[in-house]
């Protein structure tokens, strides 16, 4: 078995507050950047994506910001709810338009 | 809409045994992906298919792993022989193939334990 695992950074926020999850990506040639949410025992679920020619995109309660200068991606969740508790992964489609590379993830804990 | 279907949901087997994981993609999707998730390595792409043809298998760890897609509605990932280090959650995902990046829809995963 595995005795050493990835240490997931954890973000704890109070219900109703805004959450900001950050991600550093590696490939400046990536065309799309994607955020996925994974709840315990389930597969990753798409949240939002952003193309490299944009720096901001908004969805329902979520905003993704892209800073290509420093290769940084962030996901902002407004009015965080208990149902937002999950692990959030950023991903980039480096190496082809379908091939997606996932980051290590951030665990979001919402405190009621 | 049933989503991506994977079976079995859980598999416990002994080292040396053959394991076959199954996936049914979303109807109409023509790209299929197999991922493996472990605490050690996170979520890794193993292989993906377009129109039933393997496009990139560079993530397949070794020859013990093989994947097939005999038709548009079915794929298998086989491990023979299995080893304890293969223990992981294996996800299948599917997407349409429009010539740009398309959202990948994930199945619920198969949790494999090799004793």
Coordinates of N, CA and C in Angstrom, one line a residue:
Chain A
X1 N 0.8 -1.2 0.0 CA 0.0 0.0 0.0 C 0.8 1.2 0.0
X2 N 0.2 2.4 0.1 CA 0.9 3.6 0.0 C 1.1 4.2 1.4
X3 N 2.3 4.6 1.8 CA 2.5 5.1 3.1 C 2.7 6.6 3.0
X4 N 2.9 7.2 1.9 CA 3.0 8.6 1.8 C 2.1 9.1 0.7
X5 N 1.3 10.1 1.0 CA 0.4 10.5 0.0 C 0.5 12.0 -0.2
X6 N -0.2 12.5 -1.3 CA -0.2 13.9 -1.5 C -0.8 14.6 -0.3
X7 N -0.2 15.7 0.0 CA -0.8 16.6 1.1 C -1.7 17.6 0.4
X8 N -3.0 17.4 0.6 CA -3.9 18.4 0.0 C -4.0 19.6 0.8
X9 N -3.7 20.8 0.3 CA -4.0 22.0 1.0 C -5.5 22.1 1.3
X10 N -5.8 22.7 2.5 CA -7.1 22.8 2.9 C -7.5 24.2 3.2
X11 N -8.6 24.6 2.7 CA -9.2 25.9 2.9 C -10.5 25.8 3.7
X12 N -10.5 26.4 4.8 CA -11.7 26.4 5.6 C -12.4 27.8 5.6
X13 N -13.6 27.8 5.3 CA -14.3 29.1 5.2 C -15.7 29.0 5.9
X14 N -16.1 30.1 6.4 CA -17.4 30.2 7.1 C -18.5 30.2 6.0
X15 N -19.6 29.5 6.3 CA -20.7 29.6 5.4 C -21.2 31.0 5.1
X16 N -21.4 31.3 3.9 CA -21.8 32.7 3.5 C -20.6 33.6 3.0
X17 N -19.4 33.2 3.5 CA -18.2 34.0 3.0 C -17.9 33.6 1.6
X18 N -17.0 34.4 1.0 CA -16.5 34.0 -0.3 C -15.2 33.2 -0.2
X19 N -15.0 32.3 -1.1 CA -13.9 31.4 -1.1 C -13.0 31.7 -2.4
X20 N -11.7 31.6 -2.2 CA -10.8 31.8 -3.3 C -9.8 30.6 -3.3
X21 N -9.8 29.9 -4.3 CA -8.9 28.7 -4.5 C -7.9 29.0 -5.6
X22 N -6.7 28.8 -5.3 CA -5.6 29.2 -6.2 C -4.9 28.0 -6.8
X23 N -4.4 28.2 -8.0 CA -3.7 27.1 -8.7 C -2.6 27.7 -9.5
X24 N -1.4 27.1 -9.5 CA -0.3 27.4 -10.4 C -0.3 26.4 -11.5
X25 N -0.2 26.8 -12.8 CA -0.2 25.8 -13.8 C 1.2 25.9 -14.5
X26 N 1.5 24.9 -15.3 CA 2.9 24.7 -15.7 C 3.2 25.0 -17.2
X27 N 2.2 24.9 -18.0 CA 2.4 24.9 -19.5 C 1.9 26.2 -20.1
X28 N 2.7 27.1 -20.5 CA 2.3 28.4 -21.1 C 1.6 28.2 -22.4
X29 N 1.7 27.0 -23.0 CA 1.1 26.7 -24.3 C -0.4 26.2 -24.2
X30 N -0.8 26.0 -22.9 CA -2.2 25.4 -22.8 C -3.2 26.4 -23.3
X31 N -4.2 25.8 -23.9 CA -5.3 26.6 -24.5 C -6.5 26.8 -23.6
X32 N -6.8 25.8 -22.8 CA -7.9 25.9 -21.9 C -7.5 25.6 -20.5
X33 N -8.2 26.2 -19.5 CA -7.9 25.9 -18.1 C -9.3 25.6 -17.5
X34 N -9.3 24.6 -16.7 CA -10.6 24.1 -16.2 C -10.6 23.9 -14.7
X35 N -11.7 24.1 -14.1 CA -11.9 23.8 -12.7 C -12.9 22.6 -12.6
X36 N -12.5 21.6 -11.8 CA -13.4 20.5 -11.5 C -13.6 20.4 -10.0
X37 N -14.8 20.0 -9.6 CA -15.1 19.7 -8.2 C -15.3 18.2 -8.0
X38 N -14.7 17.7 -6.9 CA -14.9 16.3 -6.6 C -15.4 16.1 -5.2
X39 N -16.6 15.6 -5.1 CA -17.2 15.3 -3.8 C -16.7 13.9 -3.4
X40 N -16.8 13.7 -2.1 CA -16.3 12.4 -1.6 C -17.1 11.2 -2.2
X41 N -16.3 10.3 -2.8 CA -16.9 9.1 -3.3 C -17.5 9.2 -4.7
X42 N -17.2 10.4 -5.3 CA -17.8 10.7 -6.7 C -16.7 11.0 -7.6
X43 N -17.0 11.0 -8.9 CA -16.1 11.4 -9.9 C -16.0 13.0 -10.0
X44 N -15.0 13.5 -10.6 CA -14.9 15.0 -10.8 C -16.0 15.5 -11.6
X45 N -16.4 16.7 -11.3 CA -17.6 17.3 -12.0 C -17.1 18.7 -12.5
X46 N -17.3 18.9 -13.7 CA -16.9 20.2 -14.4 C -17.6 21.4 -13.7
X47 N -16.9 22.5 -13.4 CA -17.5 23.7 -12.9 C -17.5 24.8 -13.9
X48 N -16.3 25.1 -14.4 CA -16.1 26.2 -15.3 C -14.8 26.1 -16.1
X49 N -14.7 26.7 -17.3 CA -13.4 26.7 -18.0 C -13.2 28.1 -18.5
X50 N -11.9 28.3 -18.9 CA -11.6 29.6 -19.4 C -10.5 29.4 -20.5
X51 N -10.7 30.1 -21.6 CA -9.7 30.0 -22.7 C -8.5 30.9 -22.4
X52 N -7.4 30.6 -23.0 CA -6.2 31.4 -22.7 C -6.2 32.8 -23.2
X53 N -7.2 33.1 -24.0 CA -7.2 34.5 -24.5 C -8.2 35.4 -23.7
X54 N -8.6 34.8 -22.5 CA -9.4 35.6 -21.6 C -8.7 35.7 -20.3
X55 N -9.1 36.7 -19.4 CA -8.5 36.7 -18.1 C -9.6 36.6 -17.0
X56 N -10.9 36.6 -17.4 CA -11.9 36.4 -16.4 C -13.1 35.8 -17.1
X57 N -13.8 34.9 -16.3 CA -15.0 34.3 -16.8 C -15.9 34.1 -15.6
X58 N -17.2 34.4 -15.7 CA -18.1 34.2 -14.6 C -19.2 33.2 -14.9
X59 N -19.5 32.4 -13.9 CA -20.6 31.5 -14.0 C -21.6 31.8 -12.8
X60 N -22.4 30.8 -12.5 CA -23.3 31.0 -11.4 C -22.5 30.8 -10.1
X61 N -22.4 31.9 -9.4 CA -21.7 32.0 -8.1 C -20.2 31.7 -8.2
X62 N -19.7 31.4 -9.3 CA -18.2 31.2 -9.5 C -17.6 32.1 -10.5
X63 N -16.4 32.5 -10.3 CA -15.6 33.3 -11.2 C -14.2 32.7 -11.3
X64 N -13.7 32.6 -12.5 CA -12.4 32.1 -12.7 C -11.5 33.3 -13.3
X65 N -10.4 33.4 -12.7 CA -9.4 34.4 -13.1 C -8.1 33.8 -13.6
X66 N -7.6 34.3 -14.7 CA -6.4 33.7 -15.3 C -5.4 34.8 -15.4
X67 N -4.2 34.6 -14.9 CA -3.1 35.5 -15.0 C -1.9 34.7 -15.7
X68 N -1.8 35.0 -17.0 CA -0.8 34.2 -17.8 C 0.6 34.7 -17.5
X69 N 0.7 35.9 -17.0 CA 2.1 36.4 -16.7 C 2.8 35.6 -15.7
X70 N 2.0 35.2 -14.6 CA 2.6 34.4 -13.5 C 2.1 33.0 -13.5
X71 N 1.4 32.6 -14.6 CA 0.8 31.2 -14.7 C 0.0 30.9 -13.5
X72 N -1.0 31.7 -13.2 CA -1.8 31.5 -12.0 C -3.3 31.5 -12.4
X73 N -4.0 30.6 -11.8 CA -5.5 30.5 -12.0 C -6.1 30.5 -10.7
X74 N -7.3 31.2 -10.6 CA -8.0 31.1 -9.3 C -9.5 30.9 -9.6
X75 N -10.1 30.3 -8.6 CA -11.6 30.1 -8.6 C -12.2 30.8 -7.4
X76 N -13.1 31.7 -7.7 CA -13.8 32.4 -6.6 C -15.2 31.9 -6.5
X77 N -15.6 31.5 -5.3 CA -17.0 31.0 -5.1 C -17.6 32.0 -4.1
X78 N -18.7 32.6 -4.6 CA -19.4 33.6 -3.8 C -20.4 32.9 -2.9
X79 N -20.5 33.5 -1.7 CA -21.5 33.0 -0.7 C -21.4 31.5 -0.5
X80 N -20.3 31.0 -0.1 CA -20.0 29.6 0.0 C -21.1 28.9 0.8
X81 N -21.5 27.7 0.4 CA -22.5 26.9 1.0 C -21.9 25.6 1.4
X82 N -22.6 24.9 2.4 CA -22.1 23.6 2.8 C -21.9 22.6 1.7
X83 N -22.8 22.7 0.7 CA -22.7 21.8 -0.5 C -21.5 22.1 -1.4
X84 N -20.8 23.2 -1.1 CA -19.5 23.5 -1.8 C -18.3 22.7 -1.3
X85 N -18.5 22.1 -0.1 CA -17.4 21.3 0.5 C -17.0 20.2 -0.5
X86 N -15.8 20.2 -0.9 CA -15.3 19.2 -1.8 C -13.8 19.4 -2.1
X87 N -13.2 18.6 -2.9 CA -11.8 18.9 -3.4 C -12.0 19.5 -4.8
X88 N -11.3 20.6 -5.0 CA -11.3 21.3 -6.2 C -10.0 21.2 -7.0
X89 N -10.1 20.8 -8.2 CA -8.9 20.6 -9.1 C -8.9 21.6 -10.2
X90 N -7.7 22.2 -10.4 CA -7.5 22.9 -11.6 C -6.9 22.0 -12.7
X91 N -7.2 22.2 -13.9 CA -6.6 21.4 -15.0 C -6.3 22.2 -16.2
X92 N -5.4 21.7 -17.0 CA -5.0 22.4 -18.2 C -5.0 21.4 -19.3
X93 N -5.3 21.9 -20.6 CA -5.2 20.9 -21.7 C -3.9 21.1 -22.4
X94 N -2.8 20.7 -21.7 CA -1.5 20.7 -22.4 C -1.3 19.5 -23.2
X95 N -0.7 19.6 -24.3 CA -0.3 18.4 -25.1 C -1.5 17.9 -26.0
X96 N -2.3 18.8 -26.4 CA -3.4 18.4 -27.3 C -4.8 18.9 -26.8
X97 N -5.7 19.1 -27.6 CA -6.9 19.8 -27.2 C -7.8 18.9 -26.3
X98 N -7.5 17.6 -26.2 CA -8.4 16.8 -25.4 C -7.6 16.3 -24.1
X99 N -6.3 16.3 -24.2 CA -5.5 15.7 -23.1 C -5.5 16.8 -22.0
X100 N -6.0 16.4 -20.8 CA -6.1 17.3 -19.7 C -5.2 16.8 -18.6
X101 N -4.4 17.7 -18.0 CA -3.5 17.4 -16.9 C -4.1 18.1 -15.6
X102 N -4.3 17.3 -14.6 CA -4.9 17.8 -13.4 C -3.9 18.2 -12.4
X103 N -4.2 19.3 -11.6 CA -3.4 19.6 -10.5 C -3.7 18.7 -9.3
X104 N -3.0 19.0 -8.2 CA -3.1 18.1 -7.0 C -4.4 18.3 -6.2
X105 N -5.0 19.4 -6.4 CA -6.3 19.7 -5.7 C -6.2 20.5 -4.4
X106 N -7.3 21.1 -4.0 CA -7.4 21.8 -2.8 C -8.7 21.4 -2.2
X107 N -8.7 21.1 -0.9 CA -9.9 20.7 -0.2 C -10.5 21.9 0.4
X108 N -11.8 22.1 0.1 CA -12.6 23.2 0.7 C -13.5 22.7 1.8
X109 N -13.4 23.2 3.0 CA -14.3 22.9 4.1 C -15.1 24.1 4.4
X110 N -16.4 23.9 4.4 CA -17.3 25.0 4.7 C -17.8 24.8 6.1
X111 N -17.6 25.7 7.0 CA -18.0 25.7 8.4 C -19.4 26.3 8.5
X112 N -20.4 25.5 8.9 CA -21.8 26.0 9.0 C -21.9 27.1 10.1
Chain B
X1 N -31.0 11.0 -18.6 CA -29.6 10.9 -19.1 C -28.8 10.1 -18.0
X2 N -28.3 8.9 -18.3 CA -27.7 8.1 -17.3 C -26.3 8.5 -17.0
X3 N -25.7 9.3 -17.8 CA -24.3 9.7 -17.5 C -23.4 8.5 -17.9
X4 N -22.1 8.7 -17.5 CA -21.1 7.6 -17.8 C -21.3 6.5 -16.7
X5 N -21.4 5.3 -17.2 CA -21.6 4.1 -16.3 C -20.4 3.3 -16.2
X6 N -20.0 3.0 -15.0 CA -18.8 2.1 -14.8 C -19.2 0.9 -13.9
X7 N -18.6 -0.2 -14.2 CA -18.8 -1.3 -13.4 C -17.5 -2.2 -13.3
X8 N -17.2 -2.9 -12.2 CA -18.0 -2.8 -11.0 C -17.7 -1.4 -10.2
X9 N -18.4 -1.1 -9.2 CA -18.1 0.1 -8.4 C -17.0 -0.2 -7.4
X10 N -16.9 -1.4 -7.0 CA -15.8 -1.9 -6.1 C -15.3 -3.2 -6.5
X11 N -14.0 -3.4 -6.4 CA -13.4 -4.7 -6.8 C -12.3 -5.0 -5.8
X12 N -12.3 -6.1 -5.2 CA -11.3 -6.6 -4.4 C -10.7 -7.9 -4.9
X13 N -9.5 -7.9 -5.2 CA -8.9 -9.1 -5.8 C -7.5 -9.4 -5.2
X14 N -7.0 -10.5 -5.5 CA -5.7 -10.9 -5.0 C -4.6 -10.7 -6.0
X15 N -3.4 -10.4 -5.6 CA -2.3 -10.2 -6.4 C -2.2 -11.3 -7.4
X16 N -2.0 -11.0 -8.7 CA -1.8 -12.0 -9.7 C -3.0 -12.3 -10.5
X17 N -4.2 -11.8 -10.0 CA -5.4 -12.1 -10.7 C -5.6 -11.0 -11.8
X18 N -6.5 -11.4 -12.8 CA -6.8 -10.5 -13.8 C -8.0 -9.6 -13.4
X19 N -8.0 -8.4 -13.7 CA -9.0 -7.4 -13.3 C -9.5 -6.8 -14.6
X20 N -10.8 -6.7 -14.8 CA -11.4 -6.0 -15.9 C -12.4 -5.0 -15.5
X21 N -12.2 -3.7 -15.8 CA -13.0 -2.6 -15.5 C -13.8 -2.2 -16.8
X22 N -15.1 -1.9 -16.6 CA -15.9 -1.6 -17.7 C -16.5 -0.2 -17.7
X23 N -16.7 0.3 -18.9 CA -17.3 1.7 -19.0 C -18.2 1.8 -20.2
X24 N -19.3 2.5 -19.9 CA -20.2 2.8 -21.0 C -20.3 4.4 -21.0
X25 N -19.8 5.0 -22.1 CA -19.8 6.4 -22.2 C -21.2 7.0 -22.4
X26 N -21.3 8.3 -22.4 CA -22.6 8.9 -22.6 C -22.9 8.8 -24.1
X27 N -24.1 8.4 -24.4 CA -24.5 8.2 -25.8 C -24.3 9.5 -26.7
X28 N -23.6 9.3 -27.8 CA -23.3 10.4 -28.7 C -21.9 11.0 -28.5
X29 N -21.3 10.7 -27.4 CA -19.9 11.1 -27.1 C -19.0 10.2 -27.9
X30 N -18.0 10.7 -28.5 CA -17.1 9.9 -29.3 C -15.6 9.9 -28.8
X31 N -15.4 10.5 -27.6 CA -14.1 10.5 -27.0 C -14.3 9.8 -25.6
X32 N -13.4 8.9 -25.3 CA -13.4 8.2 -24.0 C -12.1 8.2 -23.3
X33 N -12.1 8.5 -22.1 CA -10.8 8.6 -21.3 C -10.8 7.7 -20.1
X34 N -9.7 7.1 -19.8 CA -9.5 6.3 -18.6 C -8.5 7.1 -17.7
X35 N -8.8 7.3 -16.4 CA -8.0 8.0 -15.5 C -7.8 7.0 -14.3
X36 N -6.7 7.3 -13.5 CA -6.5 6.6 -12.3 C -6.2 7.7 -11.2
X37 N -6.8 7.5 -10.0 CA -6.6 8.4 -8.9 C -6.1 7.7 -7.7
X38 N -4.9 8.2 -7.2 CA -4.3 7.7 -6.0 C -3.9 8.9 -5.1
X39 N -3.7 8.6 -3.9 CA -3.3 9.7 -3.0 C -1.9 10.1 -3.3
X40 N -1.1 9.1 -3.8 CA 0.3 9.4 -4.1 C 0.5 10.3 -5.4
X41 N -0.3 10.0 -6.4 CA 0.0 10.6 -7.7 C -1.2 11.4 -8.2
X42 N -2.3 11.5 -7.4 CA -3.4 12.3 -7.9 C -4.1 11.7 -9.0
X43 N -4.7 12.5 -9.9 CA -5.5 12.0 -11.0 C -4.7 12.0 -12.3
X44 N -4.5 10.8 -12.8 CA -3.6 10.7 -14.0 C -4.4 10.1 -15.2
X45 N -4.2 10.7 -16.4 CA -4.7 10.1 -17.6 C -4.0 8.9 -18.0
X46 N -4.7 7.8 -18.2 CA -4.0 6.6 -18.7 C -4.0 6.5 -20.2
X47 N -5.2 6.6 -20.8 CA -5.4 6.5 -22.2 C -6.6 7.2 -22.6
X48 N -6.7 7.6 -23.9 CA -7.9 8.1 -24.4 C -8.2 7.6 -25.9
X49 N -9.4 7.5 -26.2 CA -9.9 7.0 -27.5 C -10.7 8.1 -28.2
X50 N -10.5 8.2 -29.5 CA -11.4 9.0 -30.4 C -12.1 8.1 -31.4
X51 N -13.4 8.1 -31.4 CA -14.1 7.2 -32.4 C -13.6 5.8 -32.3
X52 N -13.4 5.3 -31.1 CA -13.0 3.9 -30.8 C -11.5 3.6 -31.0
X53 N -10.8 4.6 -31.5 CA -9.4 4.4 -31.8 C -8.5 5.0 -30.7
X54 N -7.5 4.2 -30.1 CA -6.7 4.7 -29.1 C -5.8 5.8 -29.7
X55 N -5.8 7.0 -29.0 CA -5.0 8.1 -29.5 C -3.7 8.3 -28.8
X56 N -3.8 8.2 -27.5 CA -2.7 8.5 -26.6 C -2.7 7.5 -25.5
X57 N -1.8 6.6 -25.4 CA -1.7 5.6 -24.3 C -0.4 5.8 -23.5
X58 N 0.2 7.0 -23.6 CA 1.4 7.3 -22.9 C 1.3 7.2 -21.4
X59 N 0.1 7.3 -20.9 CA -0.1 7.3 -19.4 C -0.2 5.9 -18.9
X60 N -0.3 4.9 -19.8 CA -0.5 3.5 -19.3 C 0.8 3.1 -18.6
X61 N 0.7 2.6 -17.4 CA 1.9 2.5 -16.6 C 2.9 1.4 -17.1
X62 N 2.3 0.3 -17.6 CA 3.2 -0.8 -18.1 C 2.3 -1.8 -18.9
X63 N 3.0 -2.8 -19.4 CA 2.4 -3.8 -20.3 C 1.3 -4.6 -19.6
X64 N 1.2 -4.5 -18.3 CA 0.2 -5.3 -17.6 C -1.2 -4.6 -17.8
X65 N -1.2 -3.4 -18.2 CA -2.4 -2.6 -18.5 C -2.7 -2.6 -20.0
X66 N -4.0 -2.9 -20.2 CA -4.4 -2.7 -21.6 C -5.9 -2.2 -21.7
X67 N -6.2 -1.5 -22.7 CA -7.6 -0.9 -22.8 C -8.1 -1.2 -24.2
X68 N -9.4 -1.4 -24.3 CA -10.0 -1.6 -25.6 C -11.3 -0.9 -25.7
X69 N -11.7 -0.6 -26.9 CA -13.0 0.1 -27.2 C -13.6 -0.6 -28.4
X70 N -14.2 -1.7 -28.3 CA -14.7 -2.4 -29.4 C -15.9 -1.7 -30.2
X71 N -16.6 -0.9 -29.5 CA -17.6 -0.1 -30.2 C -17.8 1.2 -29.4
X72 N -18.7 2.0 -29.9 CA -18.9 3.4 -29.4 C -19.5 3.4 -28.0
X73 N -20.1 2.3 -27.6 CA -20.8 2.3 -26.3 C -20.1 1.5 -25.2
X74 N -18.9 1.1 -25.4 CA -18.3 0.2 -24.4 C -16.8 0.2 -24.5
X75 N -16.2 0.3 -23.3 CA -14.7 0.2 -23.2 C -14.3 -0.6 -22.0
X76 N -13.2 -1.3 -22.1 CA -12.6 -2.0 -20.9 C -11.2 -1.6 -20.6
X77 N -10.9 -1.7 -19.4 CA -9.5 -1.5 -18.9 C -9.1 -2.8 -18.2
X78 N -8.1 -3.4 -18.6 CA -7.7 -4.7 -18.1 C -6.3 -4.6 -17.4
X79 N -6.2 -5.3 -16.3 CA -4.9 -5.4 -15.6 C -4.6 -6.8 -15.4
X80 N -3.5 -7.3 -16.0 CA -3.2 -8.7 -15.9 C -1.6 -8.9 -15.9
X81 N -1.0 -9.4 -14.9 CA -1.6 -9.7 -13.6 C -1.6 -8.4 -12.7
X82 N -2.6 -8.4 -11.8 CA -2.7 -7.2 -10.9 C -1.7 -7.3 -9.8
X83 N -1.3 -6.1 -9.3 CA -0.4 -6.0 -8.2 C -0.9 -5.0 -7.1
X84 N -0.5 -5.1 -5.9 CA -1.0 -4.2 -4.8 C -0.9 -2.8 -5.2
X85 N 0.1 -2.4 -5.9 CA 0.3 -1.0 -6.2 C -0.6 -0.5 -7.3
X86 N -1.4 -1.4 -7.8 CA -2.5 -1.0 -8.8 C -3.8 -0.5 -8.0
X87 N -3.8 -0.7 -6.7 CA -4.9 -0.2 -5.9 C -5.1 1.3 -6.1
X88 N -6.3 1.6 -6.5 CA -6.6 3.0 -6.8 C -8.1 3.1 -7.2
X89 N -8.6 4.3 -7.5 CA -9.9 4.5 -8.0 C -9.7 4.8 -9.5
X90 N -10.4 4.1 -10.4 CA -10.2 4.2 -11.8 C -11.5 4.9 -12.3
X91 N -11.3 6.0 -13.0 CA -12.4 6.7 -13.6 C -12.4 6.6 -15.1
X92 N -13.6 6.5 -15.6 CA -13.8 6.7 -17.1 C -14.6 8.0 -17.3
X93 N -14.2 8.7 -18.4 CA -14.9 9.9 -18.7 C -15.1 9.9 -20.2
X94 N -16.1 10.7 -20.6 CA -16.4 10.8 -22.1 C -16.7 12.3 -22.4
X95 N -16.5 12.6 -23.7 CA -16.8 13.9 -24.2 C -17.1 13.8 -25.6
X96 N -17.7 14.9 -26.1 CA -17.9 15.0 -27.6 C -16.6 15.4 -28.1
X97 N -16.4 15.4 -29.4 CA -15.2 15.7 -30.1 C -15.4 16.7 -31.1
X98 N -15.4 18.0 -30.7 CA -15.8 19.1 -31.7 C -14.6 19.7 -32.3
X99 N -13.4 19.2 -32.0 CA -12.2 19.8 -32.6 C -11.5 20.9 -31.7
X100 N -12.1 21.0 -30.5 CA -11.5 21.9 -29.5 C -11.7 21.2 -28.1
X101 N -11.3 21.9 -27.1 CA -11.6 21.2 -25.8 C -13.1 21.1 -25.5
X102 N -13.5 20.0 -25.1 CA -14.9 19.8 -24.7 C -14.9 19.2 -23.2
X103 N -16.0 19.6 -22.5 CA -16.1 19.1 -21.1 C -16.1 17.6 -21.1
X104 N -15.3 17.1 -20.1 CA -15.3 15.7 -19.9 C -16.2 15.3 -18.8
X105 N -17.1 14.4 -19.0 CA -18.0 13.9 -18.0 C -17.5 12.6 -17.4
X106 N -17.4 12.6 -16.1 CA -16.8 11.5 -15.4 C -17.8 10.5 -14.9
X107 N -17.5 9.3 -14.9 CA -18.3 8.3 -14.2 C -18.0 8.3 -12.7
X108 N -18.7 7.4 -12.0 CA -18.5 7.4 -10.5 C -17.3 6.7 -10.0
X109 N -16.6 6.0 -11.0 CA -15.3 5.4 -10.6 C -15.5 3.9 -10.1
X110 N -14.4 3.2 -10.3 CA -14.3 1.8 -9.7 C -13.1 1.8 -8.7
X111 N -13.5 1.5 -7.5 CA -12.4 1.4 -6.5 C -11.8 0.0 -6.5
X112 N -10.6 -0.1 -6.9 CA -9.9 -1.4 -6.9 C -8.9 -1.5 -5.8
X113 N -9.0 -2.7 -5.1 CA -8.1 -3.0 -4.0 C -7.5 -4.4 -4.4
X114 N -6.2 -4.4 -4.5 CA -5.4 -5.6 -4.8 C -4.7 -6.0 -3.6
X115 N -5.0 -7.2 -3.0 CA -4.4 -7.6 -1.8 C -3.1 -8.4 -2.0

